[in-house]
Coordinates of C-alpha atoms and ligand atoms in Angstrom, one line a residue:
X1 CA 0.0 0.0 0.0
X2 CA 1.7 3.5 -0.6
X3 CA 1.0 6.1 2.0
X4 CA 3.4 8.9 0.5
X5 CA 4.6 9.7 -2.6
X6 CA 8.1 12.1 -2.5
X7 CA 8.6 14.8 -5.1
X8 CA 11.5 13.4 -6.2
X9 CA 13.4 10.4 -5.7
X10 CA 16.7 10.3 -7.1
X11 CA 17.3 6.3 -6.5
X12 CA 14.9 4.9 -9.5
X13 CA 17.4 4.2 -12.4
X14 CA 17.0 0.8 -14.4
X15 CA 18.6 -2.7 -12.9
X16 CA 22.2 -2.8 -13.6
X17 CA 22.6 1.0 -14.0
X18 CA 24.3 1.4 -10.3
X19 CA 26.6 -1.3 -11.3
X20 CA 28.3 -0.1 -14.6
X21 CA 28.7 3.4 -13.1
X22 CA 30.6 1.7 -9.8
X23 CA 32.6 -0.3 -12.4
X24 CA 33.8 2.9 -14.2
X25 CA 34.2 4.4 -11.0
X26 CA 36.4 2.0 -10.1
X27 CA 38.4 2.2 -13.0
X28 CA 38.8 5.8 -12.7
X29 CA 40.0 5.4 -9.0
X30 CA 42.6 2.9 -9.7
X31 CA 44.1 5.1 -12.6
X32 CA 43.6 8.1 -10.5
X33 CA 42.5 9.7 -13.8
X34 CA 39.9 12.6 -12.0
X35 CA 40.6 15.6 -14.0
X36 CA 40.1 15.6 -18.1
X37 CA 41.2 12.4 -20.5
X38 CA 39.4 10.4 -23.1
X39 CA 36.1 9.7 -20.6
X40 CA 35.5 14.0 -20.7
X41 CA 35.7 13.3 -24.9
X42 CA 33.1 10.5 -24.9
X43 CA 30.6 12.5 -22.7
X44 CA 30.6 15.2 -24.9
X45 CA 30.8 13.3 -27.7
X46 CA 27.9 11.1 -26.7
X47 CA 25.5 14.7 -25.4
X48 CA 26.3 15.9 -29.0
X49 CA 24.9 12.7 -31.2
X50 CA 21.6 12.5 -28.4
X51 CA 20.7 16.5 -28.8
X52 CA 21.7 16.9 -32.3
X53 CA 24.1 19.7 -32.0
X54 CA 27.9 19.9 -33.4
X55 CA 30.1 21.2 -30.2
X56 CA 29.1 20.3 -26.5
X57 CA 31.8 21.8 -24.7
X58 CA 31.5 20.5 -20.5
X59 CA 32.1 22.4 -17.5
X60 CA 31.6 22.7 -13.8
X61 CA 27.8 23.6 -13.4
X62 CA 24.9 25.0 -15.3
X63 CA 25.7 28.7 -13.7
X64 CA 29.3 28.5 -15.1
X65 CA 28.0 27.0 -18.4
X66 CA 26.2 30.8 -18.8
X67 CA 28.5 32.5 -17.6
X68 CA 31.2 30.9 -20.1
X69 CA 28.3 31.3 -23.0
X70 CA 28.1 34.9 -22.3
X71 CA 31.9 35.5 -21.9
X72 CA 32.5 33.5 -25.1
X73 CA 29.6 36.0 -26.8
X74 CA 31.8 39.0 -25.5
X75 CA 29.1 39.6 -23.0
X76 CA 30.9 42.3 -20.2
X77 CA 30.6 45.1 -18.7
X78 CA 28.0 47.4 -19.1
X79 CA 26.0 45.6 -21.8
X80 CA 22.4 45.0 -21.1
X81 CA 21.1 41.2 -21.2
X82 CA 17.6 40.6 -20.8
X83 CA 16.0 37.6 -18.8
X84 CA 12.8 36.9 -17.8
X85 CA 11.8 37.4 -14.5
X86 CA 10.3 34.3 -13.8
X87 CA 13.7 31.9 -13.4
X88 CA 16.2 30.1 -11.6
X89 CA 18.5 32.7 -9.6
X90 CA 21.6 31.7 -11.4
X91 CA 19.8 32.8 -14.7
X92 CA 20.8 36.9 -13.3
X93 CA 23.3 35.6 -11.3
X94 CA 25.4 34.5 -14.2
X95 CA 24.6 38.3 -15.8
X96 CA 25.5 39.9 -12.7
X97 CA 28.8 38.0 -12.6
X98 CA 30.2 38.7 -15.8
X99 CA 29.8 42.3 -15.2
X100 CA 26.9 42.8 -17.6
X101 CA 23.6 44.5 -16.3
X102 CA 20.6 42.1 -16.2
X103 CA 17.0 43.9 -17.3
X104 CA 14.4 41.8 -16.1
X105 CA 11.1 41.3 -18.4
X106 CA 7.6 39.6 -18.1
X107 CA 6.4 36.5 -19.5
X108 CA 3.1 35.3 -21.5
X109 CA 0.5 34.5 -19.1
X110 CA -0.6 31.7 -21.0
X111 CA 2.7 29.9 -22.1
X112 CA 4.8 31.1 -19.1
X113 CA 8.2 31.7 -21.6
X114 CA 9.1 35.4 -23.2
X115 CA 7.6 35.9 -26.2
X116 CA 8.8 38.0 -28.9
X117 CA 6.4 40.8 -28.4
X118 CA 7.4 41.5 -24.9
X119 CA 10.8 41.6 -26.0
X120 CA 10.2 43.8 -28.9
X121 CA 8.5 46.2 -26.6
X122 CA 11.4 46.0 -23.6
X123 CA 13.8 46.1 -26.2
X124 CA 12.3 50.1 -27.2
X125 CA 13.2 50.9 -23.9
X126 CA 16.5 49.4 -23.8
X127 CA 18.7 47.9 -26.2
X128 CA 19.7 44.8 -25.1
X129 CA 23.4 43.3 -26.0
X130 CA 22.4 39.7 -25.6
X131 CA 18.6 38.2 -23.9
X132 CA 18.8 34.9 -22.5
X133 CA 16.0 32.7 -23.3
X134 CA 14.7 30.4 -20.6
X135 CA 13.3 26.9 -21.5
X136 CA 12.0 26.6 -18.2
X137 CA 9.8 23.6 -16.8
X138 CA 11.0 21.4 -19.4
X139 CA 9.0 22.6 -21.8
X140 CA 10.2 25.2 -24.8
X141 CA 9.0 28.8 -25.2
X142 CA 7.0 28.2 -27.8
X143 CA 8.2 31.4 -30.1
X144 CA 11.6 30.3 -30.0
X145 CA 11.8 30.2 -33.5
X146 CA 10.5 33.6 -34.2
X147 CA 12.7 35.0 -31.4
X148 CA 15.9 33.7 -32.6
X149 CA 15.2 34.7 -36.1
X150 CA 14.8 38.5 -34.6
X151 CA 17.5 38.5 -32.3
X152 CA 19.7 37.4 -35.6
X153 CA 17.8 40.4 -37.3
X154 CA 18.7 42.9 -34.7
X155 CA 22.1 41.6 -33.8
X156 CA 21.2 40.1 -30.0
X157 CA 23.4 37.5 -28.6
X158 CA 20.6 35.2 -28.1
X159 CA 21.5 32.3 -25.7
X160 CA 19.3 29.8 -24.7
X161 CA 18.9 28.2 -20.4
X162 CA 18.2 24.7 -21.7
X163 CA 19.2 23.6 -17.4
X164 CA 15.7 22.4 -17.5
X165 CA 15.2 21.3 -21.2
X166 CA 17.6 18.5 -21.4
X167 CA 15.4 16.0 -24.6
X168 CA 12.6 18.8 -25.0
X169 CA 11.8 19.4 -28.8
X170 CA 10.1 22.3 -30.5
X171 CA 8.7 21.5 -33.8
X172 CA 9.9 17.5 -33.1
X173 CA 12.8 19.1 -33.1
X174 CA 15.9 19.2 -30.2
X175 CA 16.0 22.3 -29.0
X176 CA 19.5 22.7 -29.1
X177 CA 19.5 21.7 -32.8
X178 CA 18.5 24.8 -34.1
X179 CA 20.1 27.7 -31.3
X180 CA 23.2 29.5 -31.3
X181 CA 24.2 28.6 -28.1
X182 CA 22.5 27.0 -25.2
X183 CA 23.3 25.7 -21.4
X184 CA 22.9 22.6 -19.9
X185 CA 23.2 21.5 -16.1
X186 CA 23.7 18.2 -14.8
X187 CA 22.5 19.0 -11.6
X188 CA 21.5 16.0 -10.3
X189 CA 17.9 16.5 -9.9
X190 CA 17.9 17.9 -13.5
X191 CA 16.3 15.6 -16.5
X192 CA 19.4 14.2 -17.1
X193 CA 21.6 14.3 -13.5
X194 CA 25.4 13.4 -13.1
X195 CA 26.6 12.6 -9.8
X196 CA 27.6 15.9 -8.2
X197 CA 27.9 18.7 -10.2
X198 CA 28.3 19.3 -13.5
X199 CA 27.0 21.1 -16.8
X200 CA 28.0 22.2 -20.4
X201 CA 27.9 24.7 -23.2
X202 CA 26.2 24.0 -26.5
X203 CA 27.0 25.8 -30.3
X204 CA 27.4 26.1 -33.9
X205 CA 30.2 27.7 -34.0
X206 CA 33.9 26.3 -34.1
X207 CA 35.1 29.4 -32.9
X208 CA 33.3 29.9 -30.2
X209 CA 33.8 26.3 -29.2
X210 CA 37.0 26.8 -29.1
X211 CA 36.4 29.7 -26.6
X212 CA 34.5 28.1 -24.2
X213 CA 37.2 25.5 -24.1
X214 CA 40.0 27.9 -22.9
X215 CA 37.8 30.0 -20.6
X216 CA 36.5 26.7 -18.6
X217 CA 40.7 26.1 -18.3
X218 CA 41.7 29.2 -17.1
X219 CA 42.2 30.8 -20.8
X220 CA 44.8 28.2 -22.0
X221 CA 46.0 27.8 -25.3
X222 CA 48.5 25.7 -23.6
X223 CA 49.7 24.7 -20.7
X224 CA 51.1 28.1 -19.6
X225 CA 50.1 30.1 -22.1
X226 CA 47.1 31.9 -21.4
X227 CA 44.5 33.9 -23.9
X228 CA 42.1 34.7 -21.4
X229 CA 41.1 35.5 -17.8
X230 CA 39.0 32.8 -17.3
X231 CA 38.6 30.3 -14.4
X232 CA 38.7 26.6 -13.6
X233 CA 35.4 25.1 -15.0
X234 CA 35.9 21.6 -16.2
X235 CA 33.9 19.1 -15.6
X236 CA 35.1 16.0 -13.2
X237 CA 35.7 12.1 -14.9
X238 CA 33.9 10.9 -12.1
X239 CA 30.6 13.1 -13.2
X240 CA 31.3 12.2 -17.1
X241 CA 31.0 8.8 -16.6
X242 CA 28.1 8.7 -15.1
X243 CA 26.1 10.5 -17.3
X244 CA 27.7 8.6 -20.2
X245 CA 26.5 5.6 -18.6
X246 CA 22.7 7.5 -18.0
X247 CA 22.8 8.3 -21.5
X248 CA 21.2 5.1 -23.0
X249 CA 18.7 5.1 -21.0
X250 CA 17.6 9.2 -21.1
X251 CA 14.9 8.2 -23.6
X252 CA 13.3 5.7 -21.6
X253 CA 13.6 8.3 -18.2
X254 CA 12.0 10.9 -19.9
X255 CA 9.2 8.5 -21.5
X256 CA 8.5 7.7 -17.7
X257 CA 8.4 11.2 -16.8
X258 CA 5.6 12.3 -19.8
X259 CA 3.7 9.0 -18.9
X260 CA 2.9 10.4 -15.4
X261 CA 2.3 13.9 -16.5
X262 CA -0.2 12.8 -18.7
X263 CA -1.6 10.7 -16.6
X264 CA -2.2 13.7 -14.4
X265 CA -3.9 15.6 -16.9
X266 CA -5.7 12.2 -18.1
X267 CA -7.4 12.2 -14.3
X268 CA -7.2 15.7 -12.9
X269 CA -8.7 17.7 -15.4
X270 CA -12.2 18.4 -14.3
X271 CA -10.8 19.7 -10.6
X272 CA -10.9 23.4 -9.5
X273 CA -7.2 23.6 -10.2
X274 CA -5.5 24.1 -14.0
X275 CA -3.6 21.8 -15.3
X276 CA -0.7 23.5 -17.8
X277 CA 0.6 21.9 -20.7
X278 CA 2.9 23.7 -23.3
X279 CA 1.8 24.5 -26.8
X280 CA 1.3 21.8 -29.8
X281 CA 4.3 22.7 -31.2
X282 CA 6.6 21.4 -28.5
X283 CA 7.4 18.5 -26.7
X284 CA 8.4 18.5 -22.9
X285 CA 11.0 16.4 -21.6
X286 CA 9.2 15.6 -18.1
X287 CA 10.9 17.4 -15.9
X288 CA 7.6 19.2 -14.3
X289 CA 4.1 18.5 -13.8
X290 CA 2.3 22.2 -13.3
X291 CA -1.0 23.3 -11.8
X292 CA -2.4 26.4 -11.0
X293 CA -4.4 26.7 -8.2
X294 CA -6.2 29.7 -6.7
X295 CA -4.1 31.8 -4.7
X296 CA -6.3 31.5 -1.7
X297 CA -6.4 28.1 -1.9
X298 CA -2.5 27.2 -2.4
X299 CA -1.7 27.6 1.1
X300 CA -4.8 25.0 2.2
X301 CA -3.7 22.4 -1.0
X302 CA 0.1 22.9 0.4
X303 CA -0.9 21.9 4.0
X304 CA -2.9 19.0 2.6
X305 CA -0.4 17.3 0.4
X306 CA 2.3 17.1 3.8
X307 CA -0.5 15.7 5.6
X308 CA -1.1 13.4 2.9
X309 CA 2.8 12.3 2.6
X310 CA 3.1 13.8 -1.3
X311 CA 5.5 16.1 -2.3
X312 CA 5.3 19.4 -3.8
X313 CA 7.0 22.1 -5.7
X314 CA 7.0 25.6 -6.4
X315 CA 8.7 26.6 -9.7
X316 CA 8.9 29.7 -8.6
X317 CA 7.6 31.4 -5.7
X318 CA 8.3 35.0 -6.5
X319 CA 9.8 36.6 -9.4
X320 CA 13.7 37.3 -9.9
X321 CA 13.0 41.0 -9.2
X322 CA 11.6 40.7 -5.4
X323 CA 14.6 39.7 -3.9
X324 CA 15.6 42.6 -2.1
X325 CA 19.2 42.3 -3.0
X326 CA 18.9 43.1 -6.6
X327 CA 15.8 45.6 -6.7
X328 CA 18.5 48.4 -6.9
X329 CA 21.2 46.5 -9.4
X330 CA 18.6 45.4 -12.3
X331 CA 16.9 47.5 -15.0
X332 CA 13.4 46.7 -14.9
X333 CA 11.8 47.9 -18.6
X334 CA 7.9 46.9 -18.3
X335 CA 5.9 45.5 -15.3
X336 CA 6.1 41.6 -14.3
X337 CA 2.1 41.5 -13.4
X338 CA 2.2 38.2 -15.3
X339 CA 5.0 36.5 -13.6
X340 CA 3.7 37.6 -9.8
X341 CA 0.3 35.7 -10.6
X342 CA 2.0 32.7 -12.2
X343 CA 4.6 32.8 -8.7
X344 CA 1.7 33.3 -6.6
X345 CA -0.7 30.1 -8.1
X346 CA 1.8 27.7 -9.8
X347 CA 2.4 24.5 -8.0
X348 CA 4.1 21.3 -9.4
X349 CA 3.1 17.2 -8.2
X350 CA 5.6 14.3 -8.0
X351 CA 7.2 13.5 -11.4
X352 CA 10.3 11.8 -11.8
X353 CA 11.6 8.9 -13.7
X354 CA 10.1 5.6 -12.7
X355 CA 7.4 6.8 -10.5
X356 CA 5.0 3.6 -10.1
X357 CA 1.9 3.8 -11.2
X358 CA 0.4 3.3 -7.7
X359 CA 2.5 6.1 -7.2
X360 CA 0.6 8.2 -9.3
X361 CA -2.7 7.0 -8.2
X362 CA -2.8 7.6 -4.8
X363 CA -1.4 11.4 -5.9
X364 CA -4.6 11.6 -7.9
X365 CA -7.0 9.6 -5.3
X366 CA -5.7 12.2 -2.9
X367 CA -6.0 15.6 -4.9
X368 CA -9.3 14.7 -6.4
X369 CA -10.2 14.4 -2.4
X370 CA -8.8 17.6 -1.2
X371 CA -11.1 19.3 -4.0
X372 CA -14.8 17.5 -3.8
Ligands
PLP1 C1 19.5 24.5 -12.4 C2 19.4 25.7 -13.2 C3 20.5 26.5 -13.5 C4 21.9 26.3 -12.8 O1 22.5 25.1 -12.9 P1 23.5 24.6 -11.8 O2 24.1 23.3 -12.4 O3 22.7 24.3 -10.6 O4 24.5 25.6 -11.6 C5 20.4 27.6 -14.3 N1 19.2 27.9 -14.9 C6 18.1 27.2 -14.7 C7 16.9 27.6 -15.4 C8 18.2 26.1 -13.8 O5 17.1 25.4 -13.6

């Protein structure tokens, strides 16, 4: 009988998986090869051929990975980068940290994600030097295509937050496929998790590759000789293997993951509370089951779900911009009424790979309770 259902559990991986990762772990340990090698090669290697995209360049964590993106784009002092204010922290962090100025903008009430006319409008404010697109929720902002096609137009750096979008598609599509440059963390809660942390940087370009490369180690060109100030970013052998060894079976986590969403939606969709789903066009990767539920009524459907044992989330709880620290160090060009009502109702069930099915039904058997 299950009696609680967390909102994540980080243990489910297929029979056998545990095994082949200790094995290369061992291996690494004996040959006390930690720090770059051929294992580094076949990660990226092995991301590249499952996302569709020519350079995967890795790195420490998914904050570095922008942070090196924007460095690499000549992203500094001074410039202006928009990013939406409904995000991860590390999204303006990363801005903040490279010595650019981060402007903070709304997103579409219905699809959560920027859309191009919000930018077009912020952007008559302010200029902005590069905009940092947000595929949050594991979904993609469904005017990707459209926004990369003006930002190419109008000369905007236009890099894509994929930390969340790991296997998401637009247009059956990879997401990555078809950007300039994107960022991945391997967080380990993230779609596709190493073990410890980890991320990467995603492009076209040889030359920027290239650039990425020598910023994540400390602006080599050799080894002392130096073309940049960067930092130490590189990923560790240890978290390479095992997301080469998680890589056969991302397709089959991420199946999982859909399978309970829409069972959610399947069972949950004459209740008092929304269920959201991202546009035709795109194909999420899992990574969040959302809701929106009355702002009165969160509070009450919180409290119920701990009594009940089930695990909750909320993706976010207030926009970028209310954290007193940076209301006086960002620009903000239009009002974020959109993002304080999606912050103040959003709320996300358990979904993670391999949930059970019973799982998943006493989730349901219990909301459908809380709201008759
Ligand atoms: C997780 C996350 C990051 C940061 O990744 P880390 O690996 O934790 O540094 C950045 N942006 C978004 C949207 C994220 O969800």
């Amino acid at each position: 009988m299950v009696n609680k259902v967390p909102f994540i559990d980080l243990t489910r991986t297929e029979p056998g998986f545990f095994e082949q990762v200790t094995h290369r772990h061992r291996e690494i340990v004996k040959n006390c090869q930690f720090v770059g090698g051929p294992l580094i090669e076949a990660a990226e290697k092995g991301i590249a051929a499952d996302i569709q995209v020519p350079h995967v360049i890795s790195c420490a964590n998914g904050t570095d990975a922008i942070q090196l993106a924007l460095r690499a784009k000549g992203i500094g002092s001074g410039d202006i980068v928009f990013v939406p204010d409904l995000t991860f922290w590390a999204t303006l962090e990363a801005v903040v940290n490279v010595g650019a100025e981060p402007a903070v903008i709304d997103v579409d009430p219905n699809n959560l994600h920027m859309s191009l006319e919000i930018i077009q409008k912020a952007s008559k404010i302010k200029k902005p030097k590069a905009i940092i697109l947000v595929h949050l929720y594991g979904w993609v902002a469904p005017e990707t295509l459209a926004i990369r096609q003006w930002c190419k137009s109008q000369n905007i750096v236009l890099l894509e937050d994929c930390a969340q979008a790991y296997g998401a598609k637009i247009n059956n599509e990879s997401v990555f496929t078809g950007a300039d440059i994107c960022t991945i963390s391997f967080y380990p809660a993230k779609v596709l998790g190493a073990c410890g942390e980890a991320g990467a940087v995603t492009c076209q370009d040889e030359n920027t590759a290239k650039i990425v490369r020598s910023l994540s180690n400390h602006g080599r060109y050799s080894h002392y000789e130096y073309q940049y100030i960067g930092w130490n970013s590189r990923m560790g052998t240890l978290e390479a293997a095992f997301v080469l060894e998680s890589l056969p079976h991302i397709k089959a986590r991420i199946d999982s993951r859909q399978k309970i969403i829409e069972y959610y939606r399947r069972t949950l969709n004459q209740l008092p509370m929304k269920i959201l789903s991202p546009e035709k066009s795109v194909t999420e990767n899992g990574y969040l089951s959302l809701f929106r539920v009355n702002q009165s009524e969160r509070p009450k459907f919180v409290e119920y779900l701990k009594q009940k044992d089930i695990g909750h989330g909320v993706v976010y709880p207030s926009p970028l911009s209310n954290q007193p620290m940076v209301k006086d160090r960002i620009h903000k060009l239009s009002d974020v009424n959109n993002t304080l009502s999606i912050c103040s109702e959003i709320i996300s069930l358990p979904c993670f790979a391999y949930m059970r099915p019973e799982e998943a039904e006493y989730v349901v058997q219990a909301v459908k309770e809380f709201w008759s």
